[in-house]
């Protein structure tokens, strides 16, 4: 399981926040049981004290790669 290594910027107009420190469960590797595996992905949303409300979106997505045999 490969997650983004760098922070990603999200914006609402001129206002921005960053999403960083991506994590997953399982982390690194997992085991298929009956052909399935649940993967959850989380990250830290860095919000400033005076962060403006709004709909924050990313101009570019981020990749989560899962290799399986």
C-alpha positions as a printed NumPy array, in Angstrom:
array([[  0.   ,   0.   ,   0.   ],
       [  1.569,   3.261,  -1.123],
       [  0.198,   6.565,   0.152],
       [  1.096,  10.163,  -0.711],
       [  4.379,  11.153,   0.93 ],
       [  3.882,  14.905,   0.569],
       [  1.195,  17.285,   1.796],
       [ -1.598,  18.26 ,  -0.59 ],
       [ -3.188,  21.68 ,  -0.783],
       [ -6.96 ,  22.134,  -0.815],
       [ -8.642,  25.462,  -1.497],
       [-11.889,  27.373,  -1.189],
       [-11.367,  30.421,  -3.356],
       [ -8.256,  32.19 ,  -2.026],
       [ -8.327,  30.236,   1.277],
       [ -6.165,  27.123,   1.597],
       [ -5.48 ,  24.243,   3.961],
       [ -3.146,  21.275,   3.689],
       [ -3.811,  17.571,   4.048],
       [ -0.765,  15.635,   5.263],
       [  0.494,  12.588,   7.156],
       [ -1.551,  10.011,   5.264],
       [ -2.137,   6.7  ,   7.052],
       [ -3.873,   3.448,   6.206],
       [ -5.254,   0.385,   7.913],
       [ -3.737,  -2.011,   7.206],
       [ -0.482,  -0.113,   6.811],
       [  2.181,  -1.336,   4.424],
       [  0.751,  -4.788,   3.706],
       [ -2.46 ,  -6.704,   4.206],
       [ -3.832, -10.179,   3.681],
       [ -6.736, -11.065,   1.445],
       [ -9.337, -13.121,   3.274],
       [-11.873, -14.811,   0.963],
       [-10.605, -12.522,  -1.804],
       [-11.342,  -9.226,  -0.022],
       [ -9.545,  -6.722,   2.173],
       [-10.952,  -3.537,   3.669],
       [ -8.619,  -0.556,   3.292],
       [ -9.2  ,   2.671,   5.202],
       [ -7.189,   5.808,   4.474],
       [ -6.868,   8.81 ,   6.777],
       [ -4.835,  12.007,   6.939],
       [ -4.284,  15.113,   9.039],
       [ -6.24 ,  18.21 ,   8.023],
       [ -4.196,  21.282,   8.981],
       [ -6.681,  24.019,   9.959],
       [ -5.584,  27.481,  11.119],
       [ -7.244,  29.229,  14.063],
       [ -9.016,  31.729,  11.781],
       [ -9.726,  29.313,   8.924],
       [-12.579,  30.533,   6.723],
       [-15.529,  28.21 ,   6.242],
       [-16.16 ,  26.916,   2.755],
       [-16.076,  23.966,   0.424],
       [-12.389,  23.039,   0.126],
       [-11.356,  20.954,  -2.859],
       [ -8.125,  19.813,  -4.448],
       [ -7.177,  20.994,  -7.939],
       [ -5.342,  17.686,  -8.383],
       [ -6.133,  14.378,  -6.769],
       [ -3.801,  12.134,  -4.844],
       [ -2.946,   8.497,  -5.488],
       [ -3.262,   5.473,  -3.244],
       [ -1.652,   2.429,  -4.841],
       [ -2.436,  -1.146,  -3.843],
       [ -0.362,  -3.949,  -5.37 ],
       [ -1.643,  -7.469,  -5.054],
       [ -0.655, -10.838,  -6.457]])
